[in-house]
Every structure is written in C-alpha cells, then in structure tokens.
mmCIF file of C-alpha atoms in Angstrom:
data_model
loop_
_atom_site.group_PDB
_atom_site.id
_atom_site.type_symbol
_atom_site.label_atom_id
_atom_site.label_comp_id
_atom_site.label_asym_id
_atom_site.label_seq_id
_atom_site.Cartn_x
_atom_site.Cartn_y
_atom_site.Cartn_z
ATOM 1 C CA LYS C 255 91.770 76.991 137.639
ATOM 2 C CA GLU C 256 94.629 79.339 136.903
ATOM 3 C CA SER C 257 96.850 76.447 135.888
ATOM 4 C CA SER C 258 94.400 75.075 133.311
ATOM 5 C CA LYS C 259 95.112 75.186 129.584
ATOM 6 C CA THR C 260 91.860 77.045 128.875
ATOM 7 C CA TYR C 261 92.657 79.737 131.429
ATOM 8 C CA ASN C 262 96.097 80.294 129.935
ATOM 9 C CA GLU C 263 94.679 80.463 126.425
ATOM 10 C CA ILE C 264 92.086 83.042 127.479
ATOM 11 C CA LYS C 265 94.719 85.029 129.346
ATOM 12 C CA SER C 266 97.036 85.004 126.322
ATOM 13 C CA HIS C 267 94.227 86.034 123.976
ATOM 14 C CA ALA C 268 93.157 88.890 126.273
ATOM 15 C CA ALA C 269 96.726 90.129 126.602
ATOM 16 C CA THR C 270 97.166 90.159 122.814
ATOM 17 C CA ARG C 271 93.754 91.582 121.953
ATOM 18 C CA TYR C 272 93.505 94.284 124.592
ATOM 19 C CA TYR C 273 97.032 95.070 125.772
ATOM 20 C CA PRO C 274 97.774 98.776 125.043
ATOM 21 C CA TYR C 275 100.421 98.547 122.334
ATOM 22 C CA THR C 276 100.627 102.196 121.211
ATOM 23 C CA PRO C 277 98.763 105.462 121.862
ATOM 24 C CA LEU C 278 97.128 107.889 119.465
ATOM 25 C CA PHE C 279 96.382 111.365 120.772
ATOM 26 C CA SER C 280 93.356 113.518 120.080
ATOM 27 C CA GLY C 281 93.843 117.095 118.928
ATOM 28 C CA GLY C 282 92.814 118.438 122.330
ATOM 29 C CA ARG C 283 91.135 121.435 120.728
ATOM 30 C CA THR C 284 88.398 121.793 123.347
ATOM 31 C CA THR C 285 90.454 121.514 126.519
ATOM 32 C CA GLY C 286 93.962 122.100 125.194
ATOM 33 C CA ASN C 287 94.974 118.741 126.673
ATOM 34 C CA PRO C 288 95.230 115.947 124.072
ATOM 35 C CA SER C 289 93.920 112.652 125.426
ATOM 36 C CA ALA C 290 95.405 109.275 124.608
ATOM 37 C CA SER C 291 93.535 106.380 123.030
ATOM 38 C CA PHE C 292 95.505 103.146 123.184
ATOM 39 C CA LEU C 293 95.521 100.613 120.386
ATOM 40 C CA SER C 294 96.375 96.945 120.699
ATOM 41 C CA ARG C 295 98.331 95.074 118.022
ATOM 42 C CA PRO C 296 95.125 93.686 116.457
ATOM 43 C CA ASP C 297 93.710 97.237 116.491
ATOM 44 C CA MET C 298 96.729 98.347 114.467
ATOM 45 C CA LYS C 299 96.069 95.657 111.847
ATOM 46 C CA ILE C 300 92.451 96.783 111.553
ATOM 47 C CA LEU C 301 93.649 100.398 111.329
ATOM 48 C CA GLN C 302 95.935 99.516 108.432
ATOM 49 C CA ASN C 303 93.186 97.654 106.585
ATOM 50 C CA ASN C 304 90.570 100.371 107.076
ATOM 51 C CA SER C 305 93.052 103.097 106.113
ATOM 52 C CA ALA C 306 93.704 101.345 102.806
ATOM 53 C CA ASN C 307 89.971 101.023 102.152
ATOM 54 C CA ILE C 308 89.410 104.745 102.700
ATOM 55 C CA GLY C 309 92.250 105.473 100.275
ATOM 56 C CA LYS C 310 90.636 103.198 97.704
ATOM 57 C CA LEU C 311 87.375 105.186 97.942
ATOM 58 C CA VAL C 312 89.294 108.136 96.519
ATOM 59 C CA TRP C 313 91.433 106.183 94.061
ATOM 60 C CA PHE C 314 89.234 103.352 92.763
ATOM 61 C CA PRO C 315 88.278 104.969 89.401
ATOM 62 C CA TYR C 316 91.976 105.436 88.649
ATOM 63 C CA MET C 317 92.870 101.899 89.715
ATOM 64 C CA GLU C 318 90.614 100.616 86.945
ATOM 65 C CA ARG C 319 92.613 102.727 84.480
ATOM 66 C CA ASP C 320 95.925 101.496 85.906
ATOM 67 C CA ILE C 321 96.982 104.997 87.013
ATOM 68 C CA LYS C 322 99.627 104.522 89.691
ATOM 69 C CA LEU C 323 99.320 106.416 92.951
ATOM 70 C CA VAL C 324 102.221 108.642 93.986
ATOM 71 C CA ALA C 325 100.969 109.614 97.408
ATOM 72 C CA MET C 326 101.874 112.527 99.660
ATOM 73 C CA ASN C 327 100.895 112.754 103.317
ATOM 74 C CA LEU C 328 100.306 116.383 104.281
ATOM 75 C CA PHE C 329 99.069 115.748 107.807
ATOM 76 C CA PRO C 330 101.260 116.965 110.688
ATOM 77 C CA ALA C 331 103.612 114.172 111.783
ATOM 78 C CA LEU C 332 102.311 113.486 115.262
ATOM 79 C CA PRO C 333 101.170 110.444 117.272
ATOM 80 C CA HIS C 334 97.742 111.260 115.846
ATOM 81 C CA LEU C 335 95.263 109.229 113.823
ATOM 82 C CA GLY C 336 95.375 111.640 110.876
ATOM 83 C CA PHE C 337 99.042 111.172 110.061
ATOM 84 C CA TRP C 338 99.353 107.468 110.874
ATOM 85 C CA GLY C 339 96.053 106.459 109.303
ATOM 86 C CA VAL C 340 96.994 108.213 106.073
ATOM 87 C CA HIS C 341 100.514 106.793 106.148
ATOM 88 C CA MET C 342 99.246 103.232 106.601
ATOM 89 C CA GLY C 343 96.634 103.641 103.883
ATOM 90 C CA PHE C 344 99.098 105.041 101.368
ATOM 91 C CA ASP C 345 101.643 102.394 102.313
ATOM 92 C CA ALA C 346 99.151 99.707 101.326
ATOM 93 C CA ILE C 347 97.943 101.078 97.979
ATOM 94 C CA ALA C 348 100.534 103.543 96.618
ATOM 95 C CA MET C 349 103.359 102.906 94.165
ATOM 96 C CA VAL C 350 105.331 105.680 95.934
ATOM 97 C CA ASN C 351 104.572 106.879 99.475
ATOM 98 C CA LEU C 352 105.889 110.302 100.546
ATOM 99 C CA PRO C 353 105.299 110.713 104.318
ATOM 100 C CA MET C 354 105.959 114.454 104.412
ATOM 101 C CA SER C 355 104.628 116.789 107.065
ATOM 102 C CA PRO C 356 103.816 120.485 107.507
ATOM 103 C CA GLY C 357 105.747 121.751 110.490
ATOM 104 C CA LEU C 358 108.673 119.424 109.948
ATOM 105 C CA LEU C 359 109.234 120.770 106.443
ATOM 106 C CA PRO C 360 108.454 124.285 105.176
ATOM 107 C CA THR C 361 105.509 124.472 102.794
ATOM 108 C CA GLU C 362 107.903 125.603 100.047
ATOM 109 C CA LYS C 363 109.724 122.274 100.336
ATOM 110 C CA LEU C 364 106.480 120.302 100.307
ATOM 111 C CA VAL C 365 105.361 122.010 97.107
ATOM 112 C CA TYR C 366 108.773 121.375 95.515
ATOM 113 C CA ILE C 367 108.747 117.688 96.481
ATOM 114 C CA ALA C 368 105.168 117.252 95.238
ATOM 115 C CA GLU C 369 106.130 118.524 91.795
ATOM 116 C CA LYS C 370 109.469 116.703 91.526
ATOM 117 C CA PHE C 371 108.033 113.331 92.550
ATOM 118 C CA GLY C 372 104.884 113.788 90.475
ATOM 119 C CA ALA C 373 102.525 113.423 93.447
ATOM 120 C CA ASN C 374 99.011 112.771 92.186
ATOM 121 C CA GLY C 375 97.330 111.776 95.444
ATOM 122 C CA MET C 376 97.446 113.804 98.653
ATOM 123 C CA ALA C 377 95.775 113.928 102.026
ATOM 124 C CA GLY C 378 95.740 116.686 104.596
ATOM 125 C CA ILE C 379 93.824 119.198 106.681
ATOM 126 C CA PRO C 380 91.461 121.332 104.529
ATOM 127 C CA SER C 381 92.597 124.728 105.826
ATOM 128 C CA PHE C 382 96.272 123.900 105.218
ATOM 129 C CA ILE C 383 95.656 122.619 101.693
ATOM 130 C CA ARG C 384 93.432 125.549 100.763
ATOM 131 C CA ASN C 385 95.230 128.410 102.523
ATOM 132 C CA ARG C 386 98.891 127.390 102.395
ATOM 133 C CA PHE C 387 99.710 124.521 100.042
ATOM 134 C CA ILE C 388 97.737 125.502 96.947
ATOM 135 C CA PRO C 389 98.469 129.283 97.144
ATOM 136 C CA LEU C 390 102.195 128.592 97.443
ATOM 137 C CA ALA C 391 102.050 126.108 94.570
ATOM 138 C CA ARG C 392 100.442 128.869 92.485
ATOM 139 C CA GLU C 393 103.136 131.313 93.551
ATOM 140 C CA LYS C 394 105.893 128.870 92.593
ATOM 141 C CA LYS C 395 104.103 128.059 89.319
ATOM 142 C CA VAL C 396 104.363 124.317 89.844
ATOM 143 C CA GLU C 397 102.566 121.848 87.606
ATOM 144 C CA PHE C 398 100.790 118.805 88.987
ATOM 145 C CA ALA C 399 99.809 115.591 87.234
ATOM 146 C CA GLY C 400 96.720 115.868 85.034
ATOM 147 C CA VAL C 401 94.800 113.214 86.974
ATOM 148 C CA GLY C 402 94.685 112.797 90.738
ATOM 149 C CA GLY C 403 92.835 112.967 93.993
ATOM 150 C CA ILE C 404 92.953 114.552 97.399
ATOM 151 C CA LEU C 405 91.418 113.470 100.698
ATOM 152 C CA MET C 406 90.707 116.182 103.262
ATOM 153 C CA ALA C 407 90.007 115.435 106.920
ATOM 154 C CA GLY C 408 90.627 116.760 110.402
ATOM 155 C CA GLU C 409 88.248 119.711 110.089
ATOM 156 C CA ARG C 410 84.753 120.361 108.832
ATOM 157 C CA ILE C 411 84.837 120.678 105.049
ATOM 158 C CA TYR C 412 82.839 123.630 103.780
ATOM 159 C CA GLU C 413 81.648 123.603 100.179
ATOM 160 C CA ARG C 414 83.533 126.840 99.516
ATOM 161 C CA THR C 415 86.734 125.164 100.723
ATOM 162 C CA ARG C 416 86.120 122.146 98.526
ATOM 163 C CA LYS C 417 85.440 124.342 95.505
ATOM 164 C CA ASP C 418 88.566 126.446 96.093
ATOM 165 C CA VAL C 419 90.715 123.314 96.367
ATOM 166 C CA GLN C 420 89.164 121.832 93.223
ATOM 167 C CA GLU C 421 89.707 125.010 91.237
ATOM 168 C CA GLY C 422 93.219 125.406 92.600
ATOM 169 C CA LEU C 423 94.218 121.906 91.541
ATOM 170 C CA GLU C 424 92.745 122.439 88.092
ATOM 171 C CA GLU C 425 94.675 125.685 87.736
ATOM 172 C CA LEU C 426 97.859 123.799 88.660
ATOM 173 C CA GLY C 427 97.308 121.237 85.906
ATOM 174 C CA MET C 428 95.233 118.571 87.668
ATOM 175 C CA LYS C 429 92.245 118.900 85.359
ATOM 176 C CA GLU C 430 90.703 115.636 86.564
ATOM 177 C CA ALA C 431 90.788 115.776 90.356
ATOM 178 C CA ARG C 432 88.688 113.931 92.920
ATOM 179 C CA VAL C 433 88.363 116.123 96.031
ATOM 180 C CA LEU C 434 86.758 114.086 98.792
ATOM 181 C CA GLY C 435 86.328 114.259 102.539
ATOM 182 C CA GLY C 436 86.993 111.885 105.387
ATOM 183 C CA TYR C 437 86.164 111.865 109.064
ATOM 184 C CA ALA C 438 87.685 110.039 112.009
ATOM 185 C CA SER C 439 88.740 110.633 115.591
ATOM 186 C CA SER C 440 91.435 109.111 117.755
ATOM 187 C CA GLU C 441 88.772 107.967 120.218
ATOM 188 C CA THR C 442 87.165 105.739 117.564
ATOM 189 C CA LYS C 443 90.608 104.174 116.955
ATOM 190 C CA HIS C 444 90.169 102.416 113.607
ATOM 191 C CA THR C 445 86.685 103.497 112.569
ATOM 192 C CA PHE C 446 86.703 105.845 109.564
ATOM 193 C CA PHE C 447 84.096 107.592 107.454
ATOM 194 C CA GLY C 448 84.873 108.581 103.883
ATOM 195 C CA GLU C 449 83.223 109.842 100.716
ATOM 196 C CA CYS C 450 83.507 107.943 97.456
ATOM 197 C CA CYS C 451 81.930 110.626 95.260
ATOM 198 C CA HIS C 452 81.042 114.292 95.467
ATOM 199 C CA ASP C 453 79.741 116.632 92.787
ATOM 200 C CA ASP C 454 76.811 118.926 92.090
ATOM 201 C CA HIS C 455 74.538 116.052 91.075
ATOM 202 C CA PHE C 456 75.404 113.225 93.420
ATOM 203 C CA ASN C 457 76.691 113.395 96.963
ATOM 204 C CA SER C 458 77.540 109.909 98.219
ATOM 205 C CA GLY C 459 77.658 110.824 101.879
ATOM 206 C CA TYR C 460 80.139 109.240 104.248
ATOM 207 C CA HIS C 461 80.694 105.494 104.408
ATOM 208 C CA ASN C 462 81.789 103.724 107.593
#
C-alpha cells in the first residue's frame, strides 16, 4: 500500500538514488549536438571517489616519497566529465588544486600560473598539451618542477604525442615525469579507465 512504511522507504531510496541531480554533457563530436547524462547525488559521490583513484594511479610512486601534489586542471571548464572528474580527483588528493581552463584563460596565463605555483601534476587534452601548452612554455622559457606527472584524456593518445609531451616536460626541467593516459565518457558517468605505468618495457594497459 502507498501509505505503508516500506513503500515510503523504497520511494525515498529511489528518489535519492536515481533522481537526476546534475547533468554532464558529451562532446557531441559526431553529431554536433552534445547529449546530457544525468547523475544522481550518489553517482556524484562515486564520481569523486573514482576520480581520486585515477589520480592516484599517476601519483602513487610520488606519494610514497612524500612529494606533494600541486595540481593543475587543463581541461576546458564545461559541464563535462573531463573537467569535473579531474577537479574532483585533484580536490581529493592534491595539496594545492588549480582549476584553470583553456578558453577561459589564455595559454600564456596558464603557463605563467603553472610556473609561479610550482605545478607538478597536470591533466588535459593531449593535443592541447602537446601543441599549445608545452610549445608556449618553451617559448616563455619557464621551468617546471623536477618531478611530476601528467594525465592525458579526451582524445586518442598516439605514441608520438606521448613521446613529444615526455620530451617537452624534460626539456622544461621535469626530468622525472610520468605521462599516462586515461579514458572516460560522459555516458559512462563515473566509470574511468586509467594507466598506472607506461614505458618501452612495460605497458600496464588501462584499469577500470
């Protein structure tokens, strides 16, 4: 019966678990029309937890050495899984979290902020990092921390791109840099895939 205690408990649980709390939008690259995927409040908690775990895949060797993470989000600031997943992950594990964004700030400003704050962990779209961020950092002759990591996602990561990013970071002073890939989509909500290791001898693959 609708008036029963059990019915009301089930109704309350369903409303909390499945009620569309906030949308994330896909990139809409195929059709040009981004589609919305709605997350409930419990989905958001899972998203935060999984985002932190993906960040730890990149940072765990440095955590053991007590190297603090000064994180910089280089994903476009949109209602999109890339930006918010990275922001939540950094928020959970970083000593300093810099939620910057290409498009809202010129790349020149992003490079300046990265150097001044001593950013040693970044995440962004591979083509932006390789073709805009690192070349401009070279042009401005900035110097990054000697140890750090970068997570690239949002596009397919070609080995040439990975190598260029690795070499670029080393040239800018980050001699020990972990350059890893991640994969996710707004439609999968809080399901992520990330690498924990990548080099010429051992490719870890992507972990769910």
